[in-house]
PDB file of C-alpha atoms and ligand atoms in Angstrom:
ATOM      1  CA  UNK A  47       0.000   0.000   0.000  1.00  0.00           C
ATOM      2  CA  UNK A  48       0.810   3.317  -0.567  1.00  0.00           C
ATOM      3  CA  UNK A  49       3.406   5.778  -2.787  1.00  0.00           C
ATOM      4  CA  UNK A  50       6.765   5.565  -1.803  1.00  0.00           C
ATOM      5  CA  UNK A  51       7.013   9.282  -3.337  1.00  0.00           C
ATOM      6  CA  UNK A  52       4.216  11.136  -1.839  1.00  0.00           C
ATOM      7  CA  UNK A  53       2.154  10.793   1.465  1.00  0.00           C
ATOM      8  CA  UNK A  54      -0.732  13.335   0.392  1.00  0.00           C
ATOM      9  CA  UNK A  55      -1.695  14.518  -3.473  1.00  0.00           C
ATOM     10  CA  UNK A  56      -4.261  17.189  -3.118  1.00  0.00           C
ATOM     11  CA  UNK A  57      -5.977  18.181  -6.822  1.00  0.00           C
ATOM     12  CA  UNK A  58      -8.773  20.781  -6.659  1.00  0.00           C
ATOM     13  CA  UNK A  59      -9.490  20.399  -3.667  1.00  0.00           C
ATOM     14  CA  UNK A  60     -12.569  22.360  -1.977  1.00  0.00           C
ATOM     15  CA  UNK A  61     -14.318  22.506   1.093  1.00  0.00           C
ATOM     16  CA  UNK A  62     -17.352  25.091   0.460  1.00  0.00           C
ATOM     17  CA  UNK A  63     -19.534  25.925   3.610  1.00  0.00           C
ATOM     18  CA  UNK A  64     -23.123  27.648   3.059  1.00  0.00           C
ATOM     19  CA  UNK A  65     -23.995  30.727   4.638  1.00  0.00           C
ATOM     20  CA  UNK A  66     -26.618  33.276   4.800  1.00  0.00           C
ATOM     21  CA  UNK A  67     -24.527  35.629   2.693  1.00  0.00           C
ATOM     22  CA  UNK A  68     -23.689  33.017   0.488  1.00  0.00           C
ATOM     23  CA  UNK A  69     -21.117  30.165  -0.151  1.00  0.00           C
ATOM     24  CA  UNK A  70     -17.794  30.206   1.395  1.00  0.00           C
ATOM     25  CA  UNK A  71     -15.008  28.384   0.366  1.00  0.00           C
ATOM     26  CA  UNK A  72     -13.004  27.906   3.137  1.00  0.00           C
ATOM     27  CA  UNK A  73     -10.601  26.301   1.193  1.00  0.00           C
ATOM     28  CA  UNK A  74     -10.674  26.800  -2.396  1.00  0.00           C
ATOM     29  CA  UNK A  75      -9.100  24.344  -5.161  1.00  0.00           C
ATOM     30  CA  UNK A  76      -5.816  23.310  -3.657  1.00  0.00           C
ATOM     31  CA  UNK A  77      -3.573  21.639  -5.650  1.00  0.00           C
ATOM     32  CA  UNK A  78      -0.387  20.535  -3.260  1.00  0.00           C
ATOM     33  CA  UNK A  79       1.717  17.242  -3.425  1.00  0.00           C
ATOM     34  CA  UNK A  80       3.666  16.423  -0.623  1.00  0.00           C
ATOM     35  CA  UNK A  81       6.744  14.362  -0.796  1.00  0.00           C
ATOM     36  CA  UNK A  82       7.167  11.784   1.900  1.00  0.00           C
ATOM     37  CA  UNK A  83       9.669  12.952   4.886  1.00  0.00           C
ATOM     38  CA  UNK A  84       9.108  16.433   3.510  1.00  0.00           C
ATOM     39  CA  UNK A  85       8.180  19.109   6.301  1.00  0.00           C
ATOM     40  CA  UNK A  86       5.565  21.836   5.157  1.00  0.00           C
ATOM     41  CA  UNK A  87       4.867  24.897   7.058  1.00  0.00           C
ATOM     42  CA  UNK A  88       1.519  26.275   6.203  1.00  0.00           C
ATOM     43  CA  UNK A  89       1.158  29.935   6.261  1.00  0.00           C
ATOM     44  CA  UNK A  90      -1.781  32.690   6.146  1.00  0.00           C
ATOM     45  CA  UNK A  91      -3.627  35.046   8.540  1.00  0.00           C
ATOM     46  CA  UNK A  92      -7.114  33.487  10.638  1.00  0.00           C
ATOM     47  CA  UNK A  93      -9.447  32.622   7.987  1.00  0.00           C
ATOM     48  CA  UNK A  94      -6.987  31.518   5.424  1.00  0.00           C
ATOM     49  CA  UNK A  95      -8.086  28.030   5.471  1.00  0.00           C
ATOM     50  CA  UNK A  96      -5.484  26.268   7.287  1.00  0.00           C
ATOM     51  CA  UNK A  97      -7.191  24.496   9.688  1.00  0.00           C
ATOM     52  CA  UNK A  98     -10.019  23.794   7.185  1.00  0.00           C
ATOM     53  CA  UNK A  99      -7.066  22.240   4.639  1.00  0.00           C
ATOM     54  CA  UNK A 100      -5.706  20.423   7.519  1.00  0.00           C
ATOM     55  CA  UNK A 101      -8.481  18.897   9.147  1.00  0.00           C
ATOM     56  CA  UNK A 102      -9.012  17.395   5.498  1.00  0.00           C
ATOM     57  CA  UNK A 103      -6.080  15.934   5.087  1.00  0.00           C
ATOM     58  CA  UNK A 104      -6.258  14.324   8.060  1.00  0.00           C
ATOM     59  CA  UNK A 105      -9.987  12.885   7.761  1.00  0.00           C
ATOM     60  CA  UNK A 106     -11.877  15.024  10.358  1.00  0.00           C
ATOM     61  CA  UNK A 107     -13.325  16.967   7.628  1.00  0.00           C
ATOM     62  CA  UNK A 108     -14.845  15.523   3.471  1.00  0.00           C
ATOM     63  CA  UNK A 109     -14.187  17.438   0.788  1.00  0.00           C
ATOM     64  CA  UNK A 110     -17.147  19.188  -0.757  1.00  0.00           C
ATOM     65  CA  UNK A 111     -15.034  18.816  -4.174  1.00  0.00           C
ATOM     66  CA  UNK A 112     -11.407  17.256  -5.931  1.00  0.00           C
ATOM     67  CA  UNK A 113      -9.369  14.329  -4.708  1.00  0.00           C
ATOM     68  CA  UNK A 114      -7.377  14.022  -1.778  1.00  0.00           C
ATOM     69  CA  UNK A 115      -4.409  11.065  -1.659  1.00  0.00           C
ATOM     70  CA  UNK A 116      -3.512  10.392   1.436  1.00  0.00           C
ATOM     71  CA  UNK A 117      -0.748   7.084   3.041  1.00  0.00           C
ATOM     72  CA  UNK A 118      -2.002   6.140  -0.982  1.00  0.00           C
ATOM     73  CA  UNK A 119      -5.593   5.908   0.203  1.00  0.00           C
ATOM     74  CA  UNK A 120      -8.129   7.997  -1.552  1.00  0.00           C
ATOM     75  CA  UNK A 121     -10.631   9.465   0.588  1.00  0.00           C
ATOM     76  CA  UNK A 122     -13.493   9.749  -0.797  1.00  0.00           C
ATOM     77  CA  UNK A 123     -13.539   5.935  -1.096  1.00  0.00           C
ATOM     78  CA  UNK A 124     -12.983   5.287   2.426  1.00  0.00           C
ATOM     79  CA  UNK A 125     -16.144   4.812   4.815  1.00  0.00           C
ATOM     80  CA  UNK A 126     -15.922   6.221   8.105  1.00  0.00           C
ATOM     81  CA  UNK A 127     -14.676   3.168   9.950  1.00  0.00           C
ATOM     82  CA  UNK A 128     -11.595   3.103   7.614  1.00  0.00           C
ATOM     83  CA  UNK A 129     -10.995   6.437   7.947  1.00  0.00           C
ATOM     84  CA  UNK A 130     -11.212   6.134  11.605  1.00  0.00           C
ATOM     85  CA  UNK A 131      -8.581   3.451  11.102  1.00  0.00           C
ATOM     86  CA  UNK A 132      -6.149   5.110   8.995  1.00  0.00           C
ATOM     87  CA  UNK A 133      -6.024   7.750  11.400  1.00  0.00           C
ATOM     88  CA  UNK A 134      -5.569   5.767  14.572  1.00  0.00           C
ATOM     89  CA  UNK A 135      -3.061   3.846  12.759  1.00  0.00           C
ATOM     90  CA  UNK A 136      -0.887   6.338  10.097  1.00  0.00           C
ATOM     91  CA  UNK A 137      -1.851   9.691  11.473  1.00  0.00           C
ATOM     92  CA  UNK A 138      -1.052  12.161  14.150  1.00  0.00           C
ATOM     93  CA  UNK A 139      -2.742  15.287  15.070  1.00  0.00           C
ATOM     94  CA  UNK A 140      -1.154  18.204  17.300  1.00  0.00           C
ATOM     95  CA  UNK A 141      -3.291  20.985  18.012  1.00  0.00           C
ATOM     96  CA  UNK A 142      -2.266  24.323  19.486  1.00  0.00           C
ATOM     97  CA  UNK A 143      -3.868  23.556  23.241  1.00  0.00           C
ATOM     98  CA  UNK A 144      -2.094  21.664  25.120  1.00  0.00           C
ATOM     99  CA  UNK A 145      -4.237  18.559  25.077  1.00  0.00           C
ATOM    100  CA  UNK A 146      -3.123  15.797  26.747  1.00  0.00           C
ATOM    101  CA  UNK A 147      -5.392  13.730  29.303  1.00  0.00           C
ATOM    102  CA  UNK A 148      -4.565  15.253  32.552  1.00  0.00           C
ATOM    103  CA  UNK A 149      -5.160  12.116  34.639  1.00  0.00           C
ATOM    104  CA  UNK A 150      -2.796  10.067  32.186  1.00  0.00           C
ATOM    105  CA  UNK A 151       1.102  10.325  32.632  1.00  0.00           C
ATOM    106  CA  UNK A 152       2.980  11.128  29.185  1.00  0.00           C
ATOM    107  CA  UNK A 153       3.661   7.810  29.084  1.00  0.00           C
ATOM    108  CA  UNK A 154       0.213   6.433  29.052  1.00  0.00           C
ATOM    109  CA  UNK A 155      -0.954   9.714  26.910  1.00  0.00           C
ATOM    110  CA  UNK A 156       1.662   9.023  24.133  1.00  0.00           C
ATOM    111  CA  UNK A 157       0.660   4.977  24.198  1.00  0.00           C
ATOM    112  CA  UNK A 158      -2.877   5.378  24.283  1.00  0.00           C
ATOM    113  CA  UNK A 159      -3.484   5.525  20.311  1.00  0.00           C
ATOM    114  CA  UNK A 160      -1.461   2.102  20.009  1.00  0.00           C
ATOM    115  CA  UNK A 161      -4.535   0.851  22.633  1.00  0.00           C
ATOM    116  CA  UNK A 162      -7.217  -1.241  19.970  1.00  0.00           C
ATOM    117  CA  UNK A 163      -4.356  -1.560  17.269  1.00  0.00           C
ATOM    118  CA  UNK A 164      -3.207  -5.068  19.049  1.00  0.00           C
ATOM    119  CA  UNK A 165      -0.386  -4.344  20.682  1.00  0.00           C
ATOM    120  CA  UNK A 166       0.321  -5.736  24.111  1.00  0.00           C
ATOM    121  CA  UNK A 167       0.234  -2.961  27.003  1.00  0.00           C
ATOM    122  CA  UNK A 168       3.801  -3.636  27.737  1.00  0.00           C
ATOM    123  CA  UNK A 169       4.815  -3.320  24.023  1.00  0.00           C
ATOM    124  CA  UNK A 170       2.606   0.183  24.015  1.00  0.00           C
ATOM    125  CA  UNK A 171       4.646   0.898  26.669  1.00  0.00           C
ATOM    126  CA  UNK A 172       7.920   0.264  25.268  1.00  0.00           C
ATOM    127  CA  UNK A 173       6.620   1.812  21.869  1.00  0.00           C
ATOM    128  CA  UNK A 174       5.527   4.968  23.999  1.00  0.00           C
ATOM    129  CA  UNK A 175       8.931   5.345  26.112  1.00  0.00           C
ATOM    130  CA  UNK A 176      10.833   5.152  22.546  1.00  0.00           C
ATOM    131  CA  UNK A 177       8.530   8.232  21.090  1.00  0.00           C
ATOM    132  CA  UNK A 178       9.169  10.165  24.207  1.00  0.00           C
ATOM    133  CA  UNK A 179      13.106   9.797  23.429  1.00  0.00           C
ATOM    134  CA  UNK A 180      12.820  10.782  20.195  1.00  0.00           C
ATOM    135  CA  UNK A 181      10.935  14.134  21.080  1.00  0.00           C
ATOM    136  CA  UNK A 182      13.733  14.791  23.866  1.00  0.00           C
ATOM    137  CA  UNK A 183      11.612  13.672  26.985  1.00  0.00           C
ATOM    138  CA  UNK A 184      13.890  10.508  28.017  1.00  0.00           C
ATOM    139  CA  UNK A 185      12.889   9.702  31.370  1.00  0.00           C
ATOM    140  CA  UNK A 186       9.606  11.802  31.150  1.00  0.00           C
ATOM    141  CA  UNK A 187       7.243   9.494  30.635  1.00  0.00           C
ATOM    142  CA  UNK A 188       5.940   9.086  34.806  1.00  0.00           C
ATOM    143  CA  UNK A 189       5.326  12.501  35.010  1.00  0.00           C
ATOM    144  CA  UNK A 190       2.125  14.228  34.926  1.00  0.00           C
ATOM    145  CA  UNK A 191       1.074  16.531  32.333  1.00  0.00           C
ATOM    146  CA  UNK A 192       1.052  19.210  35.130  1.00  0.00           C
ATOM    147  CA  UNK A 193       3.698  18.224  36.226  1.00  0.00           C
ATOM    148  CA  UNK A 194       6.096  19.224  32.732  1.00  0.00           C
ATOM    149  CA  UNK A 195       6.257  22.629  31.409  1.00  0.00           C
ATOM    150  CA  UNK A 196       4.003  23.204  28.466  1.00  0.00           C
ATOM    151  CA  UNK A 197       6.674  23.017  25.734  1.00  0.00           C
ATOM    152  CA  UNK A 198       7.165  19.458  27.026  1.00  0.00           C
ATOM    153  CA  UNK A 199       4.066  18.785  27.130  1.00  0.00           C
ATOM    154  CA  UNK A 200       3.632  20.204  23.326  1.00  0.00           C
ATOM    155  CA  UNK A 201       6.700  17.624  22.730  1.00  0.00           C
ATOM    156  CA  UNK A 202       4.344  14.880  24.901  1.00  0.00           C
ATOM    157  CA  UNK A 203       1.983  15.728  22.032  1.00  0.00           C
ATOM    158  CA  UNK A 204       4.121  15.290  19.268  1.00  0.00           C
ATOM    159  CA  UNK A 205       5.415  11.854  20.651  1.00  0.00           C
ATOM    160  CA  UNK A 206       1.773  10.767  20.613  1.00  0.00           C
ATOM    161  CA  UNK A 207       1.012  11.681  16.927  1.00  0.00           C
ATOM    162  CA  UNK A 208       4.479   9.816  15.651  1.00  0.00           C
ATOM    163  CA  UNK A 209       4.163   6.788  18.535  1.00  0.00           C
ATOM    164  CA  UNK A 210       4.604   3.698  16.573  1.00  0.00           C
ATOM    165  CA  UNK A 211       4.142   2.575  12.933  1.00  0.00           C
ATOM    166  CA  UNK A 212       2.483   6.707  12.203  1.00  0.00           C
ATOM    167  CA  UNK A 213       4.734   8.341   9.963  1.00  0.00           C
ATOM    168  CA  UNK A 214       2.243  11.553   8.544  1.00  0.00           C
ATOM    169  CA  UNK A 215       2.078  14.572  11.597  1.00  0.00           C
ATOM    170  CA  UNK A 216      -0.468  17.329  10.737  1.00  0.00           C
ATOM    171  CA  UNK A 217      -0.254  20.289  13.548  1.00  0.00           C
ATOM    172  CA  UNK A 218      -2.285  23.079  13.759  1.00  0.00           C
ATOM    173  CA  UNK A 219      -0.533  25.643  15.377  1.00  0.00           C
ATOM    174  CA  UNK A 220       1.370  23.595  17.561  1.00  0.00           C
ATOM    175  CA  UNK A 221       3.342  27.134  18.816  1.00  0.00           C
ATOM    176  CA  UNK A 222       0.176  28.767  18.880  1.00  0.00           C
ATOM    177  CA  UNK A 223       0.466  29.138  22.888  1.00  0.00           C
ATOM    178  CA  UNK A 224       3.783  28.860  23.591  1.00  0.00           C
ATOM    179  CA  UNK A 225       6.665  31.674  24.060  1.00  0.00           C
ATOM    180  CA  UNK A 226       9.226  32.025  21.372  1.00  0.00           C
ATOM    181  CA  UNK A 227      11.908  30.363  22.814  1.00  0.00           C
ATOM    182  CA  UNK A 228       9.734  27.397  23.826  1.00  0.00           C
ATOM    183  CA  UNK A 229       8.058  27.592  20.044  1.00  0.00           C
ATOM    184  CA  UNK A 230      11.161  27.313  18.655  1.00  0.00           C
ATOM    185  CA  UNK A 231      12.220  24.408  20.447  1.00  0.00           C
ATOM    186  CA  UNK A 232       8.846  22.660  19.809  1.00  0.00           C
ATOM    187  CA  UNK A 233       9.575  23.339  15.813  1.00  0.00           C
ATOM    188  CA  UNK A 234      13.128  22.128  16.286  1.00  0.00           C
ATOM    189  CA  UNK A 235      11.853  18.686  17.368  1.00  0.00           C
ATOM    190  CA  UNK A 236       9.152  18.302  14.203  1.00  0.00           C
ATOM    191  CA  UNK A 237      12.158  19.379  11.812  1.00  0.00           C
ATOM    192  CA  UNK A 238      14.261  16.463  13.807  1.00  0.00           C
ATOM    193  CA  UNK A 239      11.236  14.251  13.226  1.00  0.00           C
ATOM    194  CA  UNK A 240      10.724  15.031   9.548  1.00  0.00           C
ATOM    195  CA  UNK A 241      14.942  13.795   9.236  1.00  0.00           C
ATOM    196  CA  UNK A 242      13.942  10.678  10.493  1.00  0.00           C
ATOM    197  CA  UNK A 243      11.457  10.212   7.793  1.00  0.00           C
ATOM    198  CA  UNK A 244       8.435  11.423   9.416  1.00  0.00           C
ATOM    199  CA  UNK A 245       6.246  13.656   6.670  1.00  0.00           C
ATOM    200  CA  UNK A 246       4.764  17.219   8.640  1.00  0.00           C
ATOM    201  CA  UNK A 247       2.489  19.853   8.052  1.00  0.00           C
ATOM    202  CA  UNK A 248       2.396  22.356  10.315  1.00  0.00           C
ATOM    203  CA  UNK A 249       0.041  25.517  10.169  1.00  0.00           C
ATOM    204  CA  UNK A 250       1.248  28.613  11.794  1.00  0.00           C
ATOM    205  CA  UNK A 251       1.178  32.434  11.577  1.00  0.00           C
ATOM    206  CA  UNK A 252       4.610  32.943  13.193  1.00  0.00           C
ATOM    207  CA  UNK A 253       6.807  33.845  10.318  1.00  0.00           C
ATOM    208  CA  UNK A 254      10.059  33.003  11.842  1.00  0.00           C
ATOM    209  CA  UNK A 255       8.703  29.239  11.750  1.00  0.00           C
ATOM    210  CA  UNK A 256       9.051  29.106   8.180  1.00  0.00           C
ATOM    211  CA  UNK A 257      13.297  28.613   8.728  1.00  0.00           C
ATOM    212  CA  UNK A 258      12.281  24.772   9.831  1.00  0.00           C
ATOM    213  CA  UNK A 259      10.473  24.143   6.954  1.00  0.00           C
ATOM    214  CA  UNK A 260      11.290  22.018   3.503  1.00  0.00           C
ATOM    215  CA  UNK A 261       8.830  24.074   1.371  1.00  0.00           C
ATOM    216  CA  UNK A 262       6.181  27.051   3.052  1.00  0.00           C
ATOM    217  CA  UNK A 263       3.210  27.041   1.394  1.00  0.00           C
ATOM    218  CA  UNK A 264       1.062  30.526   2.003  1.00  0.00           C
ATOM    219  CA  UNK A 265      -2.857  30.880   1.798  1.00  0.00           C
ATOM    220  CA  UNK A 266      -4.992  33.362   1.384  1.00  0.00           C
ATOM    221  CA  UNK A 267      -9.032  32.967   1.299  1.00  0.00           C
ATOM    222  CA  UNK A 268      -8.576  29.325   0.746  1.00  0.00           C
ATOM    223  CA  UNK A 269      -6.553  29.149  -1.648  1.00  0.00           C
ATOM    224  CA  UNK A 270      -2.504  28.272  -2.186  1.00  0.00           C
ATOM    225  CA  UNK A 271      -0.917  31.750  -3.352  1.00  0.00           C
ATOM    226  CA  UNK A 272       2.461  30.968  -3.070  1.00  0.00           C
ATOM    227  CA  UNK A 273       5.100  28.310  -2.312  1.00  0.00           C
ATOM    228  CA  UNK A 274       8.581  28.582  -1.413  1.00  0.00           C
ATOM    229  CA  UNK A 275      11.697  27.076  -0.204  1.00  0.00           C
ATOM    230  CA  UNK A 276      11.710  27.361   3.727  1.00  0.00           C
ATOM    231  CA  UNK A 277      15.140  27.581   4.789  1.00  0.00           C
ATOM    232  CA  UNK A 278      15.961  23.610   5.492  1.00  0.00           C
ATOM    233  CA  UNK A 279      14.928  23.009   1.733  1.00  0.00           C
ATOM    234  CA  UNK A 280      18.658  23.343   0.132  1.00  0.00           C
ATOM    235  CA  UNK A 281      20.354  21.428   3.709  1.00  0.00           C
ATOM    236  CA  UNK A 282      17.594  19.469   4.400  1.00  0.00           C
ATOM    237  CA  UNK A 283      18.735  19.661   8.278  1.00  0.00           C
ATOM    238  CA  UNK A 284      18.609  22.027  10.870  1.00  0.00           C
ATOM    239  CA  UNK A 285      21.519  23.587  12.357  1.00  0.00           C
TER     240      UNK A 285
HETATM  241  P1  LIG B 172      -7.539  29.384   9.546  1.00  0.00           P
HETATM  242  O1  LIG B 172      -7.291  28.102  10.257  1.00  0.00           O
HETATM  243  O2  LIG B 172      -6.506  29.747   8.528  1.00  0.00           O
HETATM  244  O3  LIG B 172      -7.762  30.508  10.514  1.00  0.00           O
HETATM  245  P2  LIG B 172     -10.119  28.237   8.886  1.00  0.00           P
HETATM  246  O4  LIG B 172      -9.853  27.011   8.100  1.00  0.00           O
HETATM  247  O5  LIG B 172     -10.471  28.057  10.311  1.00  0.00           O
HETATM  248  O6  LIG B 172      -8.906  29.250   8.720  1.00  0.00           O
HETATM  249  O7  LIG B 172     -11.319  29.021   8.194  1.00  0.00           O
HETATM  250  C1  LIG B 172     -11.352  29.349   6.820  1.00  0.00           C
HETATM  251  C2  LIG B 172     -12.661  30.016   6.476  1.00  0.00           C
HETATM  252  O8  LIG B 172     -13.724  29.069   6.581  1.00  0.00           O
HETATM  253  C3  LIG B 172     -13.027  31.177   7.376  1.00  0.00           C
HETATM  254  O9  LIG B 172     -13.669  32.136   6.585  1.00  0.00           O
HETATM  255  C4  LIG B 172     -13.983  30.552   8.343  1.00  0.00           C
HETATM  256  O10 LIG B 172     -14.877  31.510   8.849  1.00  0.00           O
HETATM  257  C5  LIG B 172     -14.699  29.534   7.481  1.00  0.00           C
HETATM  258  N1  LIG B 172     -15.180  28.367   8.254  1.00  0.00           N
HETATM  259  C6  LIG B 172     -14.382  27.471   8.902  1.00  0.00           C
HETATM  260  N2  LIG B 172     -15.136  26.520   9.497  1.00  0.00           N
HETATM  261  C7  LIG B 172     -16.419  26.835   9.227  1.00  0.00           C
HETATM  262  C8  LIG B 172     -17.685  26.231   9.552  1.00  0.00           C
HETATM  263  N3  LIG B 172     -17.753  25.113  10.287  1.00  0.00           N
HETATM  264  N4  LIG B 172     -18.821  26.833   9.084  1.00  0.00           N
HETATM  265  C9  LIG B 172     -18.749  27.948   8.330  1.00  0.00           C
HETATM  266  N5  LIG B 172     -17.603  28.556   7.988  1.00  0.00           N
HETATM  267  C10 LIG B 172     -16.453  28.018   8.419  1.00  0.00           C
HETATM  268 MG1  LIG B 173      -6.905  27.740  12.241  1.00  0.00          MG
END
């Protein structure tokens, strides 16, 4: 299963809500391919559609028009069980509040998606322990979310939407309420991710984020207007 090339292929893409003062197209025929292991940061003021586009790609959300590609699967052909599936399985979401269960250490937050794919609770364990490590929280894993700062628990987060076999991160704002030294850091560890062959997209409206990025792709009123090269693109690894 799946393109060894691309994890998502967006063409015309739409998602078109009604309203009383008419239709709005919250995001408006998107074309985007993303290469697998590639890190896009998704740029554009409130209202630009990124949440809409992401929410999409990740399932929460059907297209009102166009074909979405995602892991190789095409959406529209999945029912709502598979898509369930795919995304407990291949897809991680970060969102800009902190949202981890508060009555769960990070260890048992980060394995709790692997709960209902088979795995034993020890190996969820084990698989949970290795996804803190890789997001810098070695050693983390007993503590409490209030018990962590909240850039640690944004990394928590991030372990939990890569824990096991999922290699496709979508993050909406994932700096969204954290200082700029602890936003930074948070970006740091997706761009480390991504070099390990994770694929990320990452919506933002911090301009400074776009350094960590492969390609930035900016909307405007749901649609793409522009992509560049973010800084990693020529490197392809952070300093
Ligand atoms: P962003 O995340 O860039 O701030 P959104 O994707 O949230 O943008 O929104 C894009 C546009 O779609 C906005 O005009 C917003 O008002 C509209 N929109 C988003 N969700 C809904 C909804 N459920 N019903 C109606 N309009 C919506
Ligand atoms: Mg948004």
């Amino acid at each position: 299963m799946g393109n060894q090339l691309a994890s998502v292929i967006l063409s015309g893409v739409r998602r078109t809500y009604a309203s009383s003062g008419g239709d709005v197209h919250a995001v408006n025929d998107v074309d985007l391919e993303v290469a697998d292991g590639e890190f896009i940061v998704l740029m554009g003021t409130s209202g630009s559609g990124k949440t809409t586009l992401l929410n999409l790609i990740g399932g929460l959300d059907r297209a009102s028009a166009g074909r979405l590609e995602v892991l190789g699967e095409d959406l529209a052909g999945l029912s709502e069980a598979r898509l369930a599936r795919l995304r407990m399985i291949s897809i991680g979401f970060v969102f800009q509040e902190l949202n981890l269960l508060p009555e769960l250490t990070l260890q048992e937050n980060v394995a709790l998606p692997l709960e209902g794919s088979g795995v034993t609770r020890a190996e969820a364990r084990r698989r949970a322990d290795e996804a803190l490590v890789r997001v810098g929280l070695s050693g983390l894993g007993p503590r409490f979310p209030d018990e962590v700062s909240g850039g640690q628990q944004q990394r928590a987060a991030i372990a939990r939407a890569v824990v096991g076999e999922r290699r496709l991160m979508l993050a909406d704002e994932p700096t969204g309420a954290l200082d700029s030294a602890t936003g930074a850091q948070v970006m740091k560890t997706l761009r480390d991710l991504c070099d390990s062959g994770v694929t990320a997209i990452v919506s933002t409206h911090n301009p400074a984020n776009a350094e960590y990025a492969d390609r930035v792709v900016r909307m405007q009123d749901g649609r793409i207007v522009e992509i560049t090269a973010g800084s990693s693109f020529t490197s392809g690894q952070s300093a």
